[in-house]
Amino acid sequence: MSSLTRTGDDRLYWRAQGERNRGLMGLFAVVAAFLALYAYLFPGLLSVAGVSKFAQSWLPLALVAMAQAILMLTGGISLAIGATVSLGAVIAATTMSGYFGVAGGIVAVSASGLAIGALCGVIAIRLRLPAIIVTLAASFIIGGLALLILPRPGGAIPGWFSDLLAGNTPAALGLVFLVALLWKLYLATPLGLSLYAAGENPVGAYRAGVPVDAARIAAYAISGLLSTLAGLFIAAQTGSGDPVIGQAFTLNSIAAAVLGGVGFLGGRGTMRGAIAGSLLLSVMINVMFFLGFPPVAQYVAQGLIIIGAVALPQLTARFRRRP
Amino acid sequence: MSQANNSRFPAWSPKALLRNRAFLTVAIVILVWIVAGFAKPGFGSYGHLRYLLELAAVIGLVAIGQTYVVIAGGIDLSVGAIVTVSAVGVPLVALSGDGGGAFAVLIILAAATSIGFLNGLGVAYLRIHPMIMTLAMATFLQGVLILIAGGTAISAQNPLLAWLGNARIIGIPAGVLLWAVVSGAALAVLHATPFGARLYALGANPLASALSGINVQATTMAVYAVSGLTAGLAGVLILGMNGQGYVGIGDPYLLASIAAVVLGGTSILGGSGSYAGTIPGAILLVTITALITVVNASAGWRSILFGSLILLLLLLSGRESQRR
């Protein structure tokens, strides 16, 4: 975008971005505060190794938060994220040590994620079935597939690949930035541009010639891809595959997206919000661990934080409206 | 006046019956039972069918509240956690002077109802989306339960529950009778009271309902309280049948209740449907599970079969027709 000839467009672009950021400032402040607290409690965080380890515990949650957010932006939702993560993990653990090696494994994981996501999308969108039920049924089918491929934890990931992704390198942090960058590029494609329109006002977008169905099905496919990639990373982290390792991610992905200000009705929210939401959840879990809370106290805190994060803007808005 | 009557009670015709989702679901259940009865000896025996009904009673009770909430345009993702609260809570509040055990049950039912009421409070006054509010409540309860009860199973010494779980009245299990009685009340409230009519109005168009004088906040809180109450009842029944409660005992009933509601033809978008469809929906769900257990397959194949069957039944009965 050349700034000389299209200053008007530029100003509009930044105003739109500013508008989207407005509701997020509070979230960013909370995330920064938690990060500062974490660094204070655990000074080791401020080193290459510390950042690497933290980014590795954060990356899977960031990926599934994005997978859920892209669906919620189009007005959909997925209850199959956890099962898809598991499927990605077992496919990675069974193919990477095989004939086609790591490259073949990455292709297999990506292709299966895209295919499964697209299939869910076609069933939900083309057959006009409610997404929440389709993905609920799909979670059983996908979870079953994972159990068929690997009935019990096993398989293997080549050691060098594990070291590359989950060793003492900040590769995970780089991957977060890479995925965020790819998301920006996707938003500039025709399908990406249709995404917000399809979520905000499907009927209006359809009449204006936006490929609503295609944008939604593409969102499901990308969501499946992100989920299986999260599974791939977890498999690399643990060095093997586990057919039920992803279960907790379904609800956590919704929680992270919601914390990040992504709305259920479509068209509301930003990907940077969802990523910040996942960062908040991740830091919170680590901080509570360092403060010596029992691991389950994180559930209590998570529930309260979600309600607070959603209710506060509502309440302040109402007080502002009523002078 | 006669026209209004006609639209509410349409004249009986085969075509209208085929369009009735509750009837369709009943027909599918009967068909599946007959086919399975011939294909698998022992499936159609009275004892086995009675066992299926006992299992369906728990799902059916949870699904009462879920049906109400879904008809009113919401969804309750905390029912599984509330079932656990009540199954774990009854042994915890056992009092020494409480010989019959009724007092502990009443306390827990009141607690379950207030949890639902809190859900309603968040949805109605804080304007939190129902899915977020109930999900956060479920997460919160899960943490509290593990902190209080720990990871071990807790046995109940409660005569009332023992009776509820094991007694047979004229050969019918007490749990199934409880389900039948509560179902009758639930159907009556839904279809013959102003409260029931308000639920449909609220689910169809909340703004129009508010403008036409319905107290949206009070109705919303009431409907989530009902959901808490029926989930609590289901938890009490499970505890009676199982003898002990543990954290996580209610988890399967969250998805089962939603599946039963949708299989019964209630629109997940709200405003239409009936508990009359959810009853056969719950029975259908346990029948499918039983059939899959009978087929000697690995865990993976069982899970795939279950998911595919739900999708297939959804195509037959739960299709959202009026979109775009």
XYZ file of C-alpha atoms in Angstrom:
647
model
C 0.000 0.000 0.000
C 1.824 3.173 -1.122
C 1.364 5.957 1.368
C 1.737 8.756 -1.179
C -1.319 8.042 -3.281
C -3.636 6.321 -0.813
C -3.307 8.280 2.406
C -7.082 8.297 2.833
C -7.235 4.515 2.738
C -4.341 4.321 5.116
C -5.995 6.578 7.622
C -9.169 4.506 7.414
C -7.168 1.303 7.862
C -5.464 2.535 11.009
C -8.703 3.924 12.365
C -10.346 0.515 11.887
C -7.385 -1.151 13.596
C -7.534 1.371 16.447
C -11.235 0.726 16.838
C -10.546 -3.008 17.079
C -7.781 -2.400 19.640
C -9.919 -0.211 21.856
C -11.570 -3.029 23.782
C -8.294 -4.911 23.965
C -6.207 -2.353 25.880
C -7.463 -3.663 29.214
C -6.546 -7.219 28.214
C -3.072 -6.185 27.048
C -2.522 -4.362 30.368
C -3.563 -7.450 32.360
C -1.315 -9.699 30.235
C 1.620 -7.303 30.763
C 0.972 -7.209 34.511
C 0.863 -11.021 34.728
C 4.047 -11.292 32.628
C 5.807 -8.808 34.925
C 4.659 -10.763 37.985
C 5.859 -13.994 36.400
C 9.269 -12.472 35.596
C 9.479 -11.162 39.185
C 8.659 -14.587 40.670
C 10.862 -16.460 38.238
C 13.803 -14.295 37.128
C 15.011 -17.189 34.977
C 12.285 -16.247 32.517
C 14.422 -13.397 31.223
C 16.907 -15.614 29.443
C 16.929 -17.453 26.135
C 16.263 -20.775 27.868
C 13.483 -19.297 30.028
C 11.741 -17.675 27.084
C 12.111 -20.885 25.056
C 10.554 -23.062 27.749
C 7.701 -20.650 28.337
C 6.984 -20.276 24.607
C 6.876 -24.051 24.300
C 4.233 -24.357 26.996
C 2.277 -21.517 25.377
C 2.421 -22.441 21.649
C -0.164 -25.309 21.607
C -2.693 -23.158 23.466
C -2.013 -20.217 21.132
C -2.589 -22.437 18.081
C -5.891 -23.889 19.341
C -7.049 -20.435 20.475
C -6.520 -19.243 16.892
C -8.250 -22.364 15.556
C -11.295 -21.593 17.709
C -11.201 -17.826 17.074
C -11.246 -18.149 13.275
C -14.441 -20.232 13.563
C -16.046 -17.892 16.074
C -15.299 -14.925 13.784
C -17.436 -16.591 11.102
C -20.210 -17.332 13.600
C -19.274 -21.005 14.042
C -17.771 -22.966 16.900
C -15.950 -26.275 17.239
C -16.189 -28.823 20.025
C -13.818 -31.098 18.074
C -10.607 -29.092 18.625
C -9.306 -31.400 21.355
C -9.916 -34.571 19.349
C -8.255 -32.996 16.302
C -5.190 -32.095 18.385
C -4.974 -35.738 19.496
C -5.292 -36.934 15.906
C -2.470 -34.612 14.817
C -0.263 -35.952 17.613
C -0.799 -39.634 16.750
C -0.370 -39.069 12.999
C 2.897 -37.237 13.677
C 4.145 -39.960 16.017
C 3.352 -42.776 13.574
C 4.493 -41.229 10.276
C 7.640 -39.311 11.221
C 9.680 -42.348 12.116
C 8.446 -44.119 8.976
C 9.578 -44.232 5.359
C 8.754 -40.635 4.417
C 10.484 -39.132 7.429
C 9.812 -35.788 9.089
C 8.813 -33.991 5.885
C 6.314 -36.718 5.020
C 4.962 -36.558 8.549
C 4.418 -32.802 8.401
C 2.609 -33.172 5.067
C 0.429 -35.996 6.441
C -0.470 -34.014 9.576
C -1.280 -30.837 7.620
C -3.276 -32.638 4.943
C -5.355 -34.578 7.470
C -6.081 -31.402 9.437
C -7.178 -29.507 6.334
C -9.280 -32.435 5.084
C -11.038 -33.097 8.405
C -11.706 -29.421 9.005
C -13.064 -28.949 5.499
C -15.294 -32.014 5.852
C -16.753 -30.694 9.125
C -17.288 -27.347 7.412
C -19.031 -28.866 4.393
C -21.356 -30.904 6.634
C -22.195 -27.961 8.903
C -22.488 -25.277 6.206
C -23.778 -27.114 3.133
C -26.236 -29.388 4.973
C -27.341 -26.496 7.226
C -26.766 -28.401 10.464
C -25.951 -26.586 13.720
C -22.154 -26.351 14.070
C -22.130 -27.167 17.776
C -23.790 -30.558 17.199
C -21.847 -31.424 14.029
C -18.528 -30.787 15.744
C -19.728 -32.653 18.832
C -20.422 -35.739 16.685
C -17.179 -35.111 14.790
C -15.231 -35.104 18.060
C -16.317 -38.720 18.632
C -15.404 -39.738 15.063
C -12.029 -37.949 15.112
C -11.228 -39.239 18.591
C -12.098 -42.748 17.361
C -9.755 -42.347 14.388
C -6.947 -41.312 16.753
C -7.596 -44.423 18.861
C -7.559 -46.610 15.721
C -4.207 -45.208 14.587
C -2.615 -45.545 18.034
C -4.697 -47.465 20.614
C -2.259 -46.591 23.425
C 0.452 -43.955 23.824
C 3.423 -44.774 21.618
C 5.086 -43.991 18.309
C 8.183 -41.902 18.045
C 9.432 -38.524 16.876
C 13.023 -38.264 15.597
C 15.210 -36.783 18.333
C 16.660 -33.956 16.225
C 13.182 -32.742 15.291
C 12.108 -32.663 18.951
C 15.277 -30.749 19.825
C 14.673 -28.285 17.019
C 11.105 -27.468 18.106
C 11.143 -28.119 21.839
C 14.798 -28.011 22.795
C 16.683 -24.976 24.091
C 15.785 -22.825 21.105
C 13.146 -20.098 20.980
C 11.709 -21.794 17.869
C 8.244 -21.915 19.444
C 8.176 -18.140 19.895
C 9.226 -17.706 16.267
C 6.373 -20.012 15.212
C 3.822 -17.860 17.074
C 5.032 -14.783 15.177
C 5.107 -16.720 11.896
C 1.510 -17.909 12.312
C 0.373 -14.393 13.268
C 2.093 -13.045 10.136
C 0.463 -15.714 7.941
C -2.899 -14.743 9.449
C -2.333 -11.106 8.363
C -1.530 -12.345 4.848
C -4.631 -14.557 4.825
C -6.810 -11.596 5.790
C -5.593 -9.851 2.618
C -6.802 -12.677 0.338
C -10.375 -12.644 -1.008
C -11.421 -15.472 1.332
C -9.845 -13.704 4.299
C -11.593 -10.454 3.455
C -14.922 -12.307 3.350
C -14.314 -13.809 6.795
C -15.470 -10.867 8.920
C -18.301 -10.022 6.531
C -19.593 -13.601 6.601
C -19.571 -13.596 10.388
C -20.978 -10.127 11.003
C -23.890 -10.217 8.573
C -24.133 -13.390 6.480
C -27.291 -12.402 4.614
C -26.033 -8.930 3.740
C -22.639 -10.302 2.735
C -24.283 -12.966 0.552
C -26.402 -10.389 -1.260
C -23.324 -8.221 -1.761
C -21.663 -11.117 -3.582
C -19.336 -12.258 -0.804
C -18.628 -16.020 -1.022
C -20.081 -16.642 2.445
C -20.166 -20.447 2.310
C -16.653 -20.706 0.847
C -15.246 -18.342 3.493
C -16.842 -20.375 6.264
C -15.715 -23.749 4.936
C -12.181 -22.353 4.472
C -12.289 -21.213 8.112
C -13.146 -24.760 9.220
C -10.293 -26.158 7.110
C -7.763 -23.687 8.556
C -9.081 -24.409 12.035
C -8.469 -28.139 11.479
C -4.965 -27.409 10.163
C -4.041 -25.271 13.210
C -5.390 -27.955 15.559
C -3.427 -30.833 14.017
C -0.291 -28.649 13.965
C -0.764 -28.057 17.696
C -0.910 -31.856 18.013
C 2.285 -32.165 15.964
C 4.064 -29.766 18.314
C 2.836 -31.618 21.407
C 4.056 -34.902 19.928
C 7.464 -33.295 19.294
C 7.477 -31.997 22.879
C 6.699 -35.356 24.465
C 8.590 -37.445 21.908
C 5.591 -39.727 21.299
C 1.885 -39.734 20.463
C -1.059 -40.084 22.851
C -4.595 -40.619 21.452
C -6.324 -38.611 24.213
C -3.738 -35.910 24.918
C -5.791 -33.110 23.347
C -9.027 -33.402 25.347
C -8.540 -30.343 27.579
C -7.902 -28.111 24.569
C -11.547 -27.930 23.458
C -12.685 -25.886 26.438
C -9.366 -24.073 26.866
C -9.488 -22.905 23.249
C -12.959 -21.434 23.824
C -11.802 -19.861 27.094
C -8.739 -18.265 25.455
C -10.737 -16.903 22.514
C -13.404 -15.523 24.848
C -10.800 -13.922 27.121
C -9.392 -12.351 23.965
C -12.705 -10.655 23.248
C -13.860 -12.848 20.368
C -17.669 -12.973 20.317
C -19.861 -16.028 19.753
C -22.112 -14.361 17.217
C -19.491 -13.828 14.538
C -17.654 -10.801 13.169
C -16.604 -9.544 16.596
C -13.043 -9.822 17.809
C -9.474 -10.027 16.578
C -6.854 -12.704 16.249
C -4.364 -10.661 18.298
C -6.963 -10.683 21.062
C -7.260 -14.474 20.918
C -3.463 -14.840 21.020
C -3.306 -12.456 24.005
C -6.090 -14.450 25.666
C -4.139 -17.687 25.282
C -1.023 -15.907 26.615
C -2.979 -14.757 29.673
C -4.240 -18.292 30.410
C -0.762 -19.727 29.952
C 0.993 -17.133 32.148
C -1.739 -17.445 34.764
C -1.210 -21.210 35.031
C 2.556 -20.709 35.401
C 2.212 -17.914 37.973
C -0.210 -19.921 40.094
C 2.181 -22.835 39.953
C 5.002 -20.612 41.216
C 2.845 -19.137 43.980
C 2.341 -22.663 45.292
C -1.351 -23.024 44.523
C -2.584 -26.587 44.015
C -2.922 -27.290 40.274
C -6.725 -27.422 40.487
C -6.969 -23.867 41.854
C -6.250 -22.814 38.286
C -9.777 -23.967 37.335
C -11.331 -21.772 40.004
C -9.262 -18.780 38.896
C -9.947 -19.490 35.221
C -13.708 -19.517 35.789
C -13.633 -16.256 37.754
C -11.304 -14.517 35.280
C -13.471 -15.466 32.278
C -16.627 -14.144 33.931
C -14.809 -10.995 35.049
C -13.231 -10.372 31.655
C -16.581 -10.601 29.873
C -18.729 -8.883 32.494
C -16.517 -5.851 33.248
C -16.718 -4.183 29.807
C -20.498 -4.747 29.847
C -20.863 -3.153 33.252
C -18.618 -0.162 32.532
C -20.406 0.407 29.234
C -23.751 0.443 31.019
C -22.558 2.897 33.666
C -21.152 5.146 30.949
C -24.434 5.081 29.065
C -26.399 5.964 32.198
C -24.944 9.321 33.326
C -61.477 -18.035 18.672
C -62.134 -21.336 16.959
C -59.327 -20.571 14.544
C -56.875 -20.036 17.380
C -57.968 -23.339 18.830
C -57.470 -25.034 15.509
C -53.930 -23.767 15.116
C -53.021 -24.915 18.600
C -54.616 -28.335 18.284
C -54.428 -29.186 14.584
C -56.789 -31.790 13.259
C -55.271 -35.259 13.274
C -53.840 -36.331 9.965
C -51.118 -38.788 8.933
C -49.160 -36.004 7.256
C -49.087 -33.830 10.368
C -47.948 -36.825 12.381
C -45.028 -37.405 10.002
C -43.983 -33.789 10.406
C -44.059 -34.078 14.200
C -40.463 -34.509 15.362
C -41.343 -36.019 18.721
C -43.390 -38.696 16.968
C -40.618 -39.317 14.417
C -38.068 -39.853 17.189
C -40.410 -42.290 18.975
C -40.836 -44.155 15.679
C -37.056 -44.383 15.200
C -36.617 -45.716 18.750
C -39.302 -48.390 18.258
C -37.826 -49.362 14.892
C -34.327 -49.686 16.355
C -35.642 -51.732 19.309
C -37.547 -54.127 17.022
C -34.622 -54.626 14.616
C -32.124 -55.038 17.457
C -34.488 -57.397 19.265
C -34.565 -59.728 16.270
C -30.883 -59.371 15.413
C -29.550 -59.835 18.936
C -31.239 -62.290 21.277
C -31.638 -60.838 24.747
C -31.744 -57.219 23.582
C -35.524 -57.152 23.504
C -35.958 -58.854 26.867
C -37.906 -56.954 29.513
C -34.927 -56.826 31.864
C -32.635 -55.275 29.271
C -35.137 -52.695 28.085
C -35.822 -51.774 31.717
C -32.090 -51.304 32.240
C -31.922 -49.036 29.186
C -34.790 -46.960 30.590
C -32.946 -46.598 33.911
C -29.918 -45.219 32.076
C -32.139 -42.984 29.959
C -33.815 -41.623 33.109
C -30.596 -39.868 34.187
C -29.987 -38.329 30.759
C -33.672 -37.484 30.519
C -33.655 -35.614 33.829
C -30.582 -33.553 32.873
C -32.160 -32.909 29.486
C -35.313 -31.357 31.032
C -33.374 -28.280 32.101
C -31.320 -28.334 28.920
C -34.506 -28.410 26.810
C -35.945 -25.462 28.732
C -32.740 -23.452 28.364
C -32.342 -24.264 24.661
C -35.990 -23.393 23.929
C -35.404 -20.059 25.688
C -32.510 -19.396 23.307
C -29.583 -20.294 25.579
C -27.439 -23.313 26.325
C -26.235 -24.747 29.635
C -22.698 -26.170 29.584
C -22.576 -26.480 33.374
C -25.098 -29.333 33.769
C -22.320 -31.952 33.891
C -20.588 -30.109 36.726
C -23.881 -29.617 38.592
C -24.609 -33.364 38.325
C -21.204 -33.965 39.915
C -21.844 -31.346 42.617
C -24.989 -33.151 43.664
C -23.556 -36.695 43.412
C -20.498 -35.710 45.464
C -22.330 -33.256 47.707
C -25.010 -35.487 49.240
C -22.519 -37.705 51.131
C -20.605 -34.577 52.220
C -23.570 -32.863 53.870
C -24.809 -36.029 55.595
C -26.021 -35.003 59.074
C -26.241 -37.178 62.150
C -29.879 -36.442 62.980
C -31.004 -36.985 59.396
C -32.222 -40.575 59.536
C -34.139 -40.785 56.284
C -31.606 -38.852 54.291
C -34.224 -36.515 52.841
C -32.698 -33.429 54.445
C -29.306 -33.878 52.752
C -31.028 -34.383 49.403
C -33.096 -31.224 49.856
C -30.033 -29.151 50.793
C -28.188 -30.357 47.698
C -31.158 -29.751 45.406
C -31.369 -26.212 46.796
C -27.646 -25.771 46.179
C -27.967 -27.059 42.593
C -30.875 -24.704 41.990
C -28.901 -21.742 43.317
C -25.952 -22.596 41.044
C -28.368 -22.514 38.116
C -29.792 -19.261 39.471
C -26.275 -17.759 39.518
C -25.886 -18.805 35.863
C -29.138 -17.000 35.123
C -27.973 -13.943 37.058
C -24.831 -13.719 34.933
C -26.740 -14.197 31.689
C -29.571 -11.823 32.569
C -27.841 -8.972 34.386
C -24.169 -9.138 33.413
C -25.256 -9.963 29.839
C -22.629 -12.670 29.516
C -23.263 -15.051 26.620
C -24.846 -18.250 28.056
C -22.115 -20.445 26.604
C -19.387 -18.395 28.312
C -21.241 -17.997 31.609
C -22.069 -21.688 32.006
C -18.658 -22.796 30.738
C -16.940 -20.559 33.282
C -19.298 -21.875 35.978
C -18.430 -25.457 35.014
C -14.697 -24.721 35.157
C -15.113 -22.988 38.536
C -17.181 -25.856 39.992
C -14.698 -28.433 38.717
C -11.882 -26.699 40.612
C -13.929 -26.272 43.792
C -15.050 -29.919 43.690
C -11.505 -31.253 43.405
C -10.383 -28.942 46.221
C -13.219 -30.120 48.502
C -13.676 -33.751 47.579
C -10.264 -34.701 46.244
C -9.784 -37.478 43.727
C -11.366 -40.308 45.703
C -14.840 -41.781 45.403
C -17.216 -40.969 48.273
C -19.804 -43.516 49.372
C -23.257 -42.430 50.458
C -25.057 -43.879 53.488
C -28.457 -42.513 52.640
C -31.581 -44.686 52.940
C -33.648 -42.460 50.643
C -31.040 -42.694 47.887
C -30.586 -46.426 48.327
C -34.350 -46.776 47.868
C -34.344 -44.465 44.827
C -31.564 -46.391 43.144
C -32.720 -49.939 43.808
C -36.442 -50.103 44.629
C -38.915 -51.521 42.139
C -42.560 -50.530 42.289
C -44.695 -53.092 40.444
C -41.530 -54.087 38.605
C -40.711 -50.554 37.495
C -37.487 -49.012 38.883
C -38.069 -46.026 41.181
C -35.694 -43.923 39.087
C -37.790 -44.441 35.958
C -40.939 -43.575 37.923
C -39.240 -40.404 39.189
C -38.353 -39.526 35.601
C -41.940 -40.179 34.458
C -43.428 -37.966 37.189
C -40.954 -35.104 36.688
C -41.371 -35.373 32.903
C -45.128 -35.031 33.259
C -44.677 -31.905 35.365
C -42.064 -30.521 32.946
C -44.352 -31.032 29.948
C -47.282 -29.444 31.777
C -45.222 -26.381 32.728
C -43.854 -26.061 29.200
C -47.150 -26.335 27.359
C -49.877 -25.269 29.762
C -48.506 -22.374 31.811
C -47.674 -18.732 31.014
C -44.072 -19.479 32.053
C -43.793 -22.094 29.296
C -45.229 -19.712 26.745
C -42.700 -17.068 27.828
C -39.837 -19.504 27.190
C -40.888 -19.959 23.565
C -41.342 -16.211 23.138
C -37.945 -15.479 24.670
C -36.206 -18.021 22.436
C -37.940 -16.853 19.284
C -37.243 -13.152 19.758
C -35.875 -11.733 23.023
C -36.325 -8.103 21.998
C -39.956 -8.580 20.980
C -40.613 -10.469 24.224
C -39.132 -7.642 26.283
C -41.171 -5.050 24.375
C -44.366 -7.043 24.878
C -43.964 -6.876 28.631
C -42.233 -10.138 29.490
C -39.811 -9.818 32.373
C -36.834 -11.179 30.447
C -34.430 -11.095 33.380
C -36.726 -12.987 35.765
C -37.608 -15.574 33.118
C -33.950 -16.129 32.221
C -32.968 -16.639 35.850
C -35.896 -19.002 36.408
C -35.041 -21.146 33.385
C -31.392 -21.583 34.440
C -32.538 -22.353 37.998
C -34.789 -25.112 36.591
C -31.800 -26.460 34.696
C -29.756 -26.525 37.894
C -32.580 -28.272 39.745
C -33.066 -31.070 37.184
C -29.294 -31.597 36.880
C -29.194 -31.845 40.680
C -32.012 -34.404 40.614
C -30.103 -36.442 38.039
C -27.004 -36.353 40.249
C -29.029 -37.618 43.218
C -30.411 -40.442 41.070
C -26.932 -41.437 39.815
C -25.644 -41.483 43.379
C -28.547 -43.753 44.331
C -27.903 -46.134 41.428
C -24.116 -46.058 41.810
C -23.759 -46.017 45.596
C -20.852 -43.590 45.394
C -19.973 -40.302 43.785
C -16.655 -39.023 42.451
C -15.418 -35.918 40.662
C -16.121 -36.323 36.944
C -19.151 -38.615 37.372
C -21.378 -36.043 35.666
C -19.116 -35.159 32.746
C -20.690 -37.528 30.163
C -24.137 -36.057 30.793
C -23.297 -32.621 29.387
C -22.891 -33.760 25.795
C -25.565 -36.454 26.212
C -28.135 -33.872 27.312
C -27.397 -31.606 24.343
C -27.498 -34.566 21.951
C -30.838 -35.757 23.411
C -32.336 -32.280 23.031
C -31.229 -31.956 19.413
C -32.146 -35.538 18.446
C -35.598 -34.772 19.857
C -36.064 -32.024 17.300
C -35.638 -28.936 19.487
C -33.905 -26.204 17.513
C -30.539 -25.305 19.041
C -31.301 -21.720 17.975
C -34.231 -21.580 20.387
C -37.923 -20.814 20.123
C -39.222 -24.194 18.971
C -39.326 -27.818 20.044
C -40.654 -29.679 23.034
C -39.582 -31.915 25.877
C -41.857 -34.540 24.312
C -39.141 -35.039 21.685
C -36.291 -35.044 24.194
C -37.710 -38.094 26.040
C -37.384 -40.443 23.028
C -34.140 -38.595 22.193
C -32.634 -39.689 25.515
C -33.884 -43.260 25.028
C -32.479 -43.299 21.487
C -29.095 -42.156 22.784
C -28.750 -44.955 25.364
C -30.055 -47.481 22.803
C -27.323 -46.480 20.352
C -24.703 -46.750 23.087
C -26.010 -50.189 24.093
C -26.048 -51.418 20.477
C -22.467 -50.265 19.957
C -21.394 -52.072 23.124
C -23.097 -55.227 21.831
C -21.155 -55.014 18.562
C -17.785 -56.363 19.564
C -15.559 -53.552 18.328
C -12.460 -51.750 19.583
C -12.808 -48.470 21.491
C -11.853 -46.502 18.374
C -14.524 -48.089 16.175
C -17.156 -47.705 18.928
C -16.417 -43.985 19.137
C -16.541 -43.610 15.327
C -19.845 -45.520 15.143
C -21.384 -43.367 17.877
C -20.375 -40.120 16.193
C -21.544 -41.265 12.757
C -24.911 -42.417 14.097
C -25.497 -39.056 15.802
C -24.656 -37.279 12.540
C -26.987 -39.587 10.612
C -29.875 -39.123 13.063
C -29.247 -35.392 12.964
C -29.705 -35.460 9.201
C -33.000 -37.305 9.680
C -34.477 -35.259 12.486
C -32.588 -32.201 13.634
C -32.115 -30.250 10.450
C -32.269 -26.469 10.760
C -34.582 -25.652 7.911
C -35.098 -21.904 8.106
C -31.726 -20.281 7.731
C -30.931 -17.508 5.268
